[in-house]
Coordinates of C-alpha atoms in Angstrom, one line a residue:
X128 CA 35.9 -9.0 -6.0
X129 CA 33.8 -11.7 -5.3
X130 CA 29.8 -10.7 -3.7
X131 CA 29.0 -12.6 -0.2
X132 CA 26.0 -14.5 -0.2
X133 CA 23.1 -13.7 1.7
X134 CA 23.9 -14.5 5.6
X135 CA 22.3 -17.5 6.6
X136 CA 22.4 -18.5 2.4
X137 CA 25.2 -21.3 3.4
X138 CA 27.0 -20.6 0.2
X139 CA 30.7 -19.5 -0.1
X140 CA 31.1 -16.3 -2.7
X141 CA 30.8 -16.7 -6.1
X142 CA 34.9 -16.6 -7.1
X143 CA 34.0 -16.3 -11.3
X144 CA 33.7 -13.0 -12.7
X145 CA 30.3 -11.6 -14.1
X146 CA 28.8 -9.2 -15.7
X147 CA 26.7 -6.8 -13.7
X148 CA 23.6 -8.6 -14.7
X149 CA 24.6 -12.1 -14.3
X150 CA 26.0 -10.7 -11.4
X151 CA 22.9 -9.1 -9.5
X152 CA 20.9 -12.0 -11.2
X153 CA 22.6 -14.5 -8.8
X154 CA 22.6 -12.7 -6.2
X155 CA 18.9 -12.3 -6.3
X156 CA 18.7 -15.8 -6.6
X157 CA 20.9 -16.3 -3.3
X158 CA 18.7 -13.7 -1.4
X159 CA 15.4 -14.2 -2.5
X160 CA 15.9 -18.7 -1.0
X161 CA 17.7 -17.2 2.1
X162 CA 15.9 -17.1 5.6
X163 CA 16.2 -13.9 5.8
X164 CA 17.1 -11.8 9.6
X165 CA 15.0 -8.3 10.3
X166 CA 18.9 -6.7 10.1
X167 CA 19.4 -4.0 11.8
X168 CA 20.5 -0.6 9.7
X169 CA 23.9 1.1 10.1
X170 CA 23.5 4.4 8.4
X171 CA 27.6 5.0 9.3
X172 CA 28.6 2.1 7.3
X173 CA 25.9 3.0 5.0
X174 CA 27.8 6.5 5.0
X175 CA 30.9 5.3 4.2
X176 CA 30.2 3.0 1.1
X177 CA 27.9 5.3 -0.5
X178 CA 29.4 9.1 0.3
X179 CA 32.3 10.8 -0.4
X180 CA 32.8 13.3 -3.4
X181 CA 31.7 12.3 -6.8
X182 CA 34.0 10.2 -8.6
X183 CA 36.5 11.8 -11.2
X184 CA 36.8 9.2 -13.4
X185 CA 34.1 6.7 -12.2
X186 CA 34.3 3.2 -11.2
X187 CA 33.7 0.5 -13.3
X188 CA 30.3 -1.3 -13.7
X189 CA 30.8 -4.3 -11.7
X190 CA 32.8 -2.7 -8.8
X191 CA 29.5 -0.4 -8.8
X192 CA 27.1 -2.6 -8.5
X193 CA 29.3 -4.8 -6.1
X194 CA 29.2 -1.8 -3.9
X195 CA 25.5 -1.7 -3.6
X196 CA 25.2 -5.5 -2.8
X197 CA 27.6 -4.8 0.2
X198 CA 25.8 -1.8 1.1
X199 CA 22.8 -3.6 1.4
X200 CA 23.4 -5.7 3.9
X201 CA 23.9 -3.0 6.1
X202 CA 20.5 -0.7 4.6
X203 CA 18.4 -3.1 3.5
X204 CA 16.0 -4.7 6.6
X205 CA 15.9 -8.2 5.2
X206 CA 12.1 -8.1 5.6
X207 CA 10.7 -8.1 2.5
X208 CA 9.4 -10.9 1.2
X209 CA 10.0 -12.6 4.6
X210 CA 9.0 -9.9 6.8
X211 CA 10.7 -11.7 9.3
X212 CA 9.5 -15.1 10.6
X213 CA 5.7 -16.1 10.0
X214 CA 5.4 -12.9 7.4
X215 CA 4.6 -10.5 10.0
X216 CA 6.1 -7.0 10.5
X217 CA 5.1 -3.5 11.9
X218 CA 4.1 -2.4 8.1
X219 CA 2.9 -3.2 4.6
X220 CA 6.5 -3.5 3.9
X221 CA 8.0 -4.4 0.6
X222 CA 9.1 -7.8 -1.1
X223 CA 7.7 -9.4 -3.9
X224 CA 7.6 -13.1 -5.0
X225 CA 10.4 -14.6 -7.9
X226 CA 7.6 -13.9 -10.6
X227 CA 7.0 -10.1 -9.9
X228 CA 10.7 -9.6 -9.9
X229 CA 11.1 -11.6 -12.9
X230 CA 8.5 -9.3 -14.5
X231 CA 9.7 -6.0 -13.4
X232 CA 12.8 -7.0 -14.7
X233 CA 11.6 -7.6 -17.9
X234 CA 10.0 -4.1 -17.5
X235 CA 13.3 -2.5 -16.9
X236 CA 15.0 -4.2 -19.7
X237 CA 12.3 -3.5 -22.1
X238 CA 11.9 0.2 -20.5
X239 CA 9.5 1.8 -22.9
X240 CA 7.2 4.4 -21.5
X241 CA 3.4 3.5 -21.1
X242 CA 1.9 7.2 -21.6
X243 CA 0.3 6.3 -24.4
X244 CA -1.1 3.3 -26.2
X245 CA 1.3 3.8 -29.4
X246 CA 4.5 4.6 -27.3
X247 CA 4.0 1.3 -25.3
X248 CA 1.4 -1.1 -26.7
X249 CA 2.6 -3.9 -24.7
X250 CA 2.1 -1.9 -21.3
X251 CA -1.2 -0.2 -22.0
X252 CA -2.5 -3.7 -23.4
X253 CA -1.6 -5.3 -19.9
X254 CA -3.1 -2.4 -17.9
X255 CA -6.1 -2.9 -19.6
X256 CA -6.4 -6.3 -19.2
X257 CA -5.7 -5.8 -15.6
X258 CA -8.2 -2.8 -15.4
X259 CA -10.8 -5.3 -16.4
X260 CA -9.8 -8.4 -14.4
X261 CA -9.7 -6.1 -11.0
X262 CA -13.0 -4.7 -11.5
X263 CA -14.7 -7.9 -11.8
X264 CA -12.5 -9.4 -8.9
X265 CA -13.1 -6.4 -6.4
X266 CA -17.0 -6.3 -7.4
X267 CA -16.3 -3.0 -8.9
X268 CA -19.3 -1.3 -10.7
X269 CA -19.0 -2.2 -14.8
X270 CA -17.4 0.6 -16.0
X271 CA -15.2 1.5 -13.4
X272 CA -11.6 2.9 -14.9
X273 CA -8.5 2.2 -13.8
X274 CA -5.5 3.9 -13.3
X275 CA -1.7 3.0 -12.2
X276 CA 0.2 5.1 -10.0
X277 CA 3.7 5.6 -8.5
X278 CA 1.7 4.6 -5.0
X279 CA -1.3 5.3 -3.4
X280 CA -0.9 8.7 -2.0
X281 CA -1.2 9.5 -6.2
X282 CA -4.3 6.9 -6.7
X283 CA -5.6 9.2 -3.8
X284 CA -5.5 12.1 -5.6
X285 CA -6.0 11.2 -8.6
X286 CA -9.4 9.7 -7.1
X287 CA -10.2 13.3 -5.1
X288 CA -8.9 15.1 -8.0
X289 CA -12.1 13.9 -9.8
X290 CA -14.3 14.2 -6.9
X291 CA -13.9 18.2 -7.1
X292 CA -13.7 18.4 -10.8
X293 CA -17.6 17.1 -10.4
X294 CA -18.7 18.1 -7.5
X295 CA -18.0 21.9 -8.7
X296 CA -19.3 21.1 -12.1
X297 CA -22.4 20.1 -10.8
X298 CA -22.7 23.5 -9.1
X299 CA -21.5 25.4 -12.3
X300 CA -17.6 25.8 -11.8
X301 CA -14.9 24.9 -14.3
X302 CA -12.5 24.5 -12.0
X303 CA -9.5 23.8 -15.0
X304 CA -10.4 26.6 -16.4
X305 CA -11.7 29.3 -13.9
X306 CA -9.8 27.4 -10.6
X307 CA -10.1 27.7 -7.0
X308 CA -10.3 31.0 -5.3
X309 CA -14.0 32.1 -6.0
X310 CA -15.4 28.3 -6.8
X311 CA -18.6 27.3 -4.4
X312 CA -17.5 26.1 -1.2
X313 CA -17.1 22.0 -0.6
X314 CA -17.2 19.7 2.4
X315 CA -14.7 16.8 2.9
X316 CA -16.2 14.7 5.5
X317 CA -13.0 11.7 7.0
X318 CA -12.6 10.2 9.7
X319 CA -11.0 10.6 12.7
X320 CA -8.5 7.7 11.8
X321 CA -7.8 8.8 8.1
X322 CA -4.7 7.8 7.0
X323 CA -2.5 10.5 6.4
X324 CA -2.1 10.2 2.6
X325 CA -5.7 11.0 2.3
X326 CA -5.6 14.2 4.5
X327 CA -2.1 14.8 2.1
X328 CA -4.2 14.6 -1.2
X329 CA -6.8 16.8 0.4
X330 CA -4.1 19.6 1.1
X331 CA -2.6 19.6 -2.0
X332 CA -5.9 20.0 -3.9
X333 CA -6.6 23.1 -2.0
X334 CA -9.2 21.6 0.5
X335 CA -7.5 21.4 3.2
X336 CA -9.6 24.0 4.8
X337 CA -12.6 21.9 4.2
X338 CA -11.7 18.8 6.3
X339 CA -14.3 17.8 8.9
X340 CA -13.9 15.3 11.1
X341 CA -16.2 12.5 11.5
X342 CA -15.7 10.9 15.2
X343 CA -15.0 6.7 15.1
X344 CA -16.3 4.1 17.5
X345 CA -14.2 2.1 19.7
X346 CA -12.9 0.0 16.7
X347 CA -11.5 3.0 14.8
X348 CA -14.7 3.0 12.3
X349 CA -16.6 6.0 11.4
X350 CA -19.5 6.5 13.3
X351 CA -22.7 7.0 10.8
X352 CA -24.7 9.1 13.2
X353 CA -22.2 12.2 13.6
X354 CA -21.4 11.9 9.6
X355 CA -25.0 11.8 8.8
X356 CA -25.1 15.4 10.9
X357 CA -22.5 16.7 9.0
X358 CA -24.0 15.9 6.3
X359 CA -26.7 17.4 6.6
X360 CA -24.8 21.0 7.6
X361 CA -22.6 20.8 4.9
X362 CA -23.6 22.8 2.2
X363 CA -23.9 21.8 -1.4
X364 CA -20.4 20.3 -2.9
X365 CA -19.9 17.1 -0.2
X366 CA -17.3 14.6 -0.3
X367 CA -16.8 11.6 2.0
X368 CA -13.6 9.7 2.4
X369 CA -14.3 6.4 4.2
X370 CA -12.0 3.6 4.6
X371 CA -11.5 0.1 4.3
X372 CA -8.8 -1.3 6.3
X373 CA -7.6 1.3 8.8
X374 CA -3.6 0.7 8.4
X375 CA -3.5 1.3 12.6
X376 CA -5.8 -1.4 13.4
X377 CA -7.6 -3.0 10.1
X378 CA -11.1 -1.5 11.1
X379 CA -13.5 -1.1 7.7
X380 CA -16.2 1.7 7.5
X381 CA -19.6 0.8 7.6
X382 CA -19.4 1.2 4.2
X383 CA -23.2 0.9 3.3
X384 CA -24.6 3.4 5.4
X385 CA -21.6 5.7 4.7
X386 CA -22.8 5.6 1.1
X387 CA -26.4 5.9 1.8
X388 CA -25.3 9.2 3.7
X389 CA -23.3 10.5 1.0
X390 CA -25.7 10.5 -1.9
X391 CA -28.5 11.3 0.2
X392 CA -26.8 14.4 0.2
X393 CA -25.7 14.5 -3.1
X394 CA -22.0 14.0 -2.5
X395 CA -19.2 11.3 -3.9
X396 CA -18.1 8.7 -1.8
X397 CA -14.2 8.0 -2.3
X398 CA -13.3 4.4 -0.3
X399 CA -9.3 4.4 0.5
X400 CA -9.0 1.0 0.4
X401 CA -4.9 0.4 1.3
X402 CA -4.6 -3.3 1.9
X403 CA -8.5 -4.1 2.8
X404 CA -9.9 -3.6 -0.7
X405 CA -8.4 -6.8 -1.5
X406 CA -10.9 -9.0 0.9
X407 CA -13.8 -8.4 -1.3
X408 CA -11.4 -11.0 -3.5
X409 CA -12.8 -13.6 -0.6
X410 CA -15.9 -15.1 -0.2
X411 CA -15.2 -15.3 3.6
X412 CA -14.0 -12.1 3.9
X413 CA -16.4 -10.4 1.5
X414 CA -18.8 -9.2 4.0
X415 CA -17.4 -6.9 5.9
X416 CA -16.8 -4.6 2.6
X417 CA -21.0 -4.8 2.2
X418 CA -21.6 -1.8 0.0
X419 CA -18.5 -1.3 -0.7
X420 CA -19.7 -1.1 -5.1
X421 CA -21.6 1.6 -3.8
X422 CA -18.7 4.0 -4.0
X423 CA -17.7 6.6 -6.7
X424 CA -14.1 5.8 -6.1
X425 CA -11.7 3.5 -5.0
X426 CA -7.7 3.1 -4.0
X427 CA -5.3 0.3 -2.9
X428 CA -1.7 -0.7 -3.3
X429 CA -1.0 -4.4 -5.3
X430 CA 1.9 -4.4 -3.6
X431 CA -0.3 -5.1 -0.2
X432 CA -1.2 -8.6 -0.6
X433 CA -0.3 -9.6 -4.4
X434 CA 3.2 -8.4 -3.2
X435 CA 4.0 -7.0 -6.8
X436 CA 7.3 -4.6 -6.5
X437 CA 6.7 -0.8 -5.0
X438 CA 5.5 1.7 -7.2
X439 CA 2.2 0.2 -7.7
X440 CA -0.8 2.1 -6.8
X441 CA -4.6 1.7 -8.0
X442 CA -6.9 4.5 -8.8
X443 CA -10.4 3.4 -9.7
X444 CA -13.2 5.8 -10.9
X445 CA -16.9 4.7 -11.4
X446 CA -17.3 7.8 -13.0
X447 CA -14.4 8.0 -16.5
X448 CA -15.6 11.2 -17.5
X449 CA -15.0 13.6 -14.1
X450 CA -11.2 11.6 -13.6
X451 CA -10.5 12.5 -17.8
X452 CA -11.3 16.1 -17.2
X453 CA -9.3 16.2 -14.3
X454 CA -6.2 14.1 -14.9
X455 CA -6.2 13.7 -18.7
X456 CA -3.5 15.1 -20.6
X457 CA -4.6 16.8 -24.1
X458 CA -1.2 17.5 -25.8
X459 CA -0.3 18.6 -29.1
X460 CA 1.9 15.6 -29.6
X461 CA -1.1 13.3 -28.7
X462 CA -3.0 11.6 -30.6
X463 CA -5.9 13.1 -32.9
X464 CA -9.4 12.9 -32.4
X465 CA -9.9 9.7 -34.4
X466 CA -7.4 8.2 -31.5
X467 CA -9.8 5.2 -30.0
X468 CA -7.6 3.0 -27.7
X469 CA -7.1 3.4 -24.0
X470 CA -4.0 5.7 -22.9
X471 CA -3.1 5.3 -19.5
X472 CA -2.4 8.6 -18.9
X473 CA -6.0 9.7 -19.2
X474 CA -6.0 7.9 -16.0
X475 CA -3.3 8.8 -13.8
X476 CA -1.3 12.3 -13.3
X477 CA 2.3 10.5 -14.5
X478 CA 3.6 11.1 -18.0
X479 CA 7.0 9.7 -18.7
X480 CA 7.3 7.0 -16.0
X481 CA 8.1 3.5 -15.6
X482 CA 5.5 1.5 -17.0
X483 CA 3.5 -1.0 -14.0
X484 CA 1.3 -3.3 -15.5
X485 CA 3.5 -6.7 -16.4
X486 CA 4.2 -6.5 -12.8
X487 CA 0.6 -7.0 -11.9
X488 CA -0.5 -8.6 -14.8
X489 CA 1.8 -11.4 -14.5
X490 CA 0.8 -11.9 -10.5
X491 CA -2.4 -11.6 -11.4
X492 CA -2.3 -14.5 -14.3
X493 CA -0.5 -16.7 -12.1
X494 CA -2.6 -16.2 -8.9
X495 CA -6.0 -16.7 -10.6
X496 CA -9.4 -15.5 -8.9
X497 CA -9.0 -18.6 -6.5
X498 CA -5.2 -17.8 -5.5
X499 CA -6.0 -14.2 -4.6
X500 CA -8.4 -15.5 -2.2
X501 CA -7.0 -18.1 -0.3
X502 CA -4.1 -15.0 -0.3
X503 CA -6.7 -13.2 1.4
X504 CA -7.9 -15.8 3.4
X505 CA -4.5 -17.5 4.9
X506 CA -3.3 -14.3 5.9
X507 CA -6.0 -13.3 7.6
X508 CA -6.4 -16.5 9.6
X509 CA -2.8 -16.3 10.6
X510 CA -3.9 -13.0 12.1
X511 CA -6.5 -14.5 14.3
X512 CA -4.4 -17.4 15.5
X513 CA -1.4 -14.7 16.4
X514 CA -3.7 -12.2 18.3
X515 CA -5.2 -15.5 20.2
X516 CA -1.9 -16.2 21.1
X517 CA -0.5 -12.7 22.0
X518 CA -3.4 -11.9 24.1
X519 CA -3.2 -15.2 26.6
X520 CA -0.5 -13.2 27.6
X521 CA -0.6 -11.2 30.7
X522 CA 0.1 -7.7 30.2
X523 CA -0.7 -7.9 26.3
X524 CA -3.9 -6.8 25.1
X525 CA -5.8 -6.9 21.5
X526 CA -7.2 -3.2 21.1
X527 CA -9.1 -4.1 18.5
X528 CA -10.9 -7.3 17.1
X529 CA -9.0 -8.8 14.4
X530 CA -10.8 -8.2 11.2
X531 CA -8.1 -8.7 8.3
X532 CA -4.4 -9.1 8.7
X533 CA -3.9 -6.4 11.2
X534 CA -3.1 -6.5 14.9
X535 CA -3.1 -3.8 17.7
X536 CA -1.7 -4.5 20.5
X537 CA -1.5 -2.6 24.2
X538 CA 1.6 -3.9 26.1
X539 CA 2.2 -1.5 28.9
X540 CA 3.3 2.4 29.1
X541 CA 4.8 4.2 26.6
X542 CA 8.6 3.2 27.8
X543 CA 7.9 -0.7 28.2
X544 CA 6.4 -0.1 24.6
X545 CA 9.1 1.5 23.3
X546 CA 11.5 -1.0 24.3
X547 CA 10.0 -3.5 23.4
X548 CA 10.4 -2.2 19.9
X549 CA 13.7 -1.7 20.0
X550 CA 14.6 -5.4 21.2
X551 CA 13.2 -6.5 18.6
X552 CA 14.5 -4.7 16.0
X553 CA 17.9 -5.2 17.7
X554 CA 17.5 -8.5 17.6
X555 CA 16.1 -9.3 14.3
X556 CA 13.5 -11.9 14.7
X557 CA 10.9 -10.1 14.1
X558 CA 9.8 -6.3 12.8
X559 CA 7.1 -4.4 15.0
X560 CA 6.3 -0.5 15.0
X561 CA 5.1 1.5 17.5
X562 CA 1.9 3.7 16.9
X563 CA -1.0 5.5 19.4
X564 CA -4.4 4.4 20.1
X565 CA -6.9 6.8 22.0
X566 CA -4.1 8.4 23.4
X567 CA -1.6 5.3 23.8
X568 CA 1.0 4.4 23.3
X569 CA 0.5 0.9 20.9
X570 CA 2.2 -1.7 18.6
X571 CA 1.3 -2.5 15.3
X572 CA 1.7 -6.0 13.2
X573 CA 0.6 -7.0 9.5
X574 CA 0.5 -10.0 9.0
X575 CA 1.2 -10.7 4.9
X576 CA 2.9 -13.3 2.3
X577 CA 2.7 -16.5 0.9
X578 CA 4.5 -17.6 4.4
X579 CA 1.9 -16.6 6.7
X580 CA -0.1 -19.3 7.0
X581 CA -1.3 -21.7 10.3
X582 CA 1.5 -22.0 12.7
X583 CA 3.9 -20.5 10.7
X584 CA 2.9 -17.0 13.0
X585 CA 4.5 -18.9 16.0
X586 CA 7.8 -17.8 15.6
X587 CA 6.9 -14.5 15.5
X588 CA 4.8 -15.1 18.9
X589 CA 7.7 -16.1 20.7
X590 CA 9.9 -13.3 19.6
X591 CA 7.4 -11.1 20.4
X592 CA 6.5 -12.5 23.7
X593 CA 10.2 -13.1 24.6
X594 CA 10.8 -9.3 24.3
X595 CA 7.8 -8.3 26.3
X596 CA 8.6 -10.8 29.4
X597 CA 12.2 -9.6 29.0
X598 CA 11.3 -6.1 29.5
X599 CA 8.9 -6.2 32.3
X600 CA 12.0 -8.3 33.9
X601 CA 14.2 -6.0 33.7
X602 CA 12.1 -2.9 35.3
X603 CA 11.3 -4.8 38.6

């Protein structure tokens, strides 16, 4: 059977018959021009195309993948690339530009495994390339290594997997080797808005009992004074987890005086850098990661910003040594001693996976130092101009001052929030999500892509403030 087009495409189905790749390859083409809705999902329908019992004798290949195209019209948001009109949604959501997909596609076709430099030379070429580009773009220390991950939830703890394996072997404790239930004690100093992946990481290293809490100022940001107490009561064995970009509001650390803290005492600094990493690409931007270098270790997502496809997290390490000893594989099927290229997999905790790097390799060849930065730079200005806008508006308030591409907003009480939400997702202009602030109930927008630029954000105002008038109308 014929697949539909994207709705709002304006093309009739395709009536010739295709293979399965020439098949999904024009139907990416149809839904990657389309304006695309924020569709609601219908997990019934969903249900019924995709359940049942297993086959017998199977399907054939194209009335398989014909079946997923029609389920995803009723599973997939429609937000990916677009994110709705003017690039904004509630999340870092997915979507990634023609060229990404065009080189995760090749990925997929070539589908080698990037372990190891001699099982995929073309991969672990790429990622090295791409390990030295990003250093020198982010104003990493020279030196810094780089590892890809499946997201950054695993660049987290790859990067606090490292920070234990030296902070104990600073105070004499193998932990490979002699592990964790008589090694000295540690400190992990976070703050009070942590995003949950790092608190995750923590747990699963077995240091979830030593979390403290550093208390934030009003603008989500850790407050130096209270850490630099901590500090000082921890005892030897500290780590610090600051932040740059709080994915509720878009706050950074002071991330200078955070670091001046941490070594003070002796400890590593690890910076979870989500989306906000990126803005030390900018000039403009640039300043508000001041000391950001100063770090021991680093994580962020390329698919925040460059938009490459998911699966893409970054693990940086000023320190190669303590993330080898604590991540590195040392097989008998690996390579000998007189092995001298880079493996990735000294550098991640993933063997056999996909391989990443022509992904962001090729987004970053096309981009350029320059394109990443007006990236940076665009999105962020659309930011500003949509939280001047939202906040004229009686009843809407900016929580927070708009430092990247992140907006906070106060509407009202937790039901006028909450429906607000859900008219617009029923509605499908626009994608918000709800969240708490101090207590409150809030609404969260990120403001990404190559589409959010200038008054290309209005659209999204008006949906936005359309619902919000709507609602207070309807509870008089």
């Amino acid at each position: 059977m014929p697949v539909q087009a994207p709705a709002g495409s304006g093309k009739p189905p395709d009536p010739r018959p295709r293979g399965v790749l020439a098949e999904v390859a024009g139907y990416a083409q149809d839904f990657m021009a389309a304006d695309r809705p924020v569709r609601a999902r219908d997990p019934r329908r969903l249900a019924e195309l995709l359940g049942g019992p297993l086959p017998v004798a199977g399907h054939p290949e194209l009335a398989t993948v014909q079946r997923l195209l029609i389920a995803g019209e009723f599973g997939v948001p429609g937000s990916g690339a677009a994110r709705g009109p003017g690039g904004a949604s509630g999340a870092a959501s997915g979507g990634a530009p023609p060229l990404g997909l065009a080189a995760d596609w090749l990925t997929g076709v070539w589908n080698q495994c990037d372990a190891r430099h001699d099982l995929g030379t073309l991969f672990a070429a790429a990622e090295e390339v791409c390990e030295r580009w990003l250093v020198e773009l982010l104003g990493l220390p020279a030196g810094t290594a780089m590892g890809l991950t499946s997201c950054r939830v695993t660049a987290n703890l790859v990067c606090l997997a490292a920070a234990r394996e030296h902070q104990l072997r600073r105070a004499g404790w193998a932990v490979n080797e002699q592990g964790l239930s008589a090694a000295p004690p540690l400190t992990v100093l976070v703050g009070e808005e942590a995003q949950v992946s790092v608190l995750r990481c923590l747990r699963l290293l077995g240091l979830g009992g030593a979390i403290r809490r550093v208390q934030t100022d009003d603008g989500g940001r850790m407050a130096v004074p209270h850490l630099r107490d901590l500090a000082q009561a921890a005892p030897a064995g500290l780590i610090v987890c600051g932040q740059v970009g709080s994915a509720t509001c878009g706050s950074v650390d002071p991330l200078r005086a955070i670091a001046e803290v941490t070594h003070a005492h002796g400890g590593w600094l690890h910076l979870d850098g989500a989306f906000g990493l990126w803005a030390a690409a900018s000039s403009r931007h640039r300043p508000l990661l001041d000391g950001a270098g100063q770090a021991d270790s680093w994580t962020c997502d390329s698919h925040m910003w460059l938009d490459t496809p998911y699966d893409s997290g970054l693990a940086f390490c000023a320190r190669p040594e303590p993330l080898r000893r604590a991540v590195g594989l040392h097989a008998e099927f690996a390579p000998g001693a007189g092995h001298t290229c880079r493996d990735p997999l000294d550098h991640r905790v993933e063997l056999s996976q996909r391989a990443r790097s022509l992904t962001l390799w090729a987004l970053l060849h096309h981009l350029g130092r320059q394109g990443v930065a007006d990236l940076v730079d665009r999105n962020c200005a659309a930011a500003r101009r949509l939280a001047v806008r939202l906040a004229a508006e009686p009843g809407v308030e900016v929580l927070v001052p708009v430092r990247l591409n992140q907006l906070l907003l106060g509407i009202g009480d937790e039901a006028h929030t909450r429906a607000v939400v859900e008219r617009l997702d029923s509605e499908g202009t626009c994608w918000v999500t709800p969240t708490r602030w101090r207590g409150h109930g809030a609404v969260r927008l990120s403001v990404r892509g190559r589409g959010a630029v200038g008054t290309a954000v209005e659209p999204v105002a008006a949906a936005f403030l359309a619902a919000h008038r709507a609602e207070r109308r309807a509870r008089r």
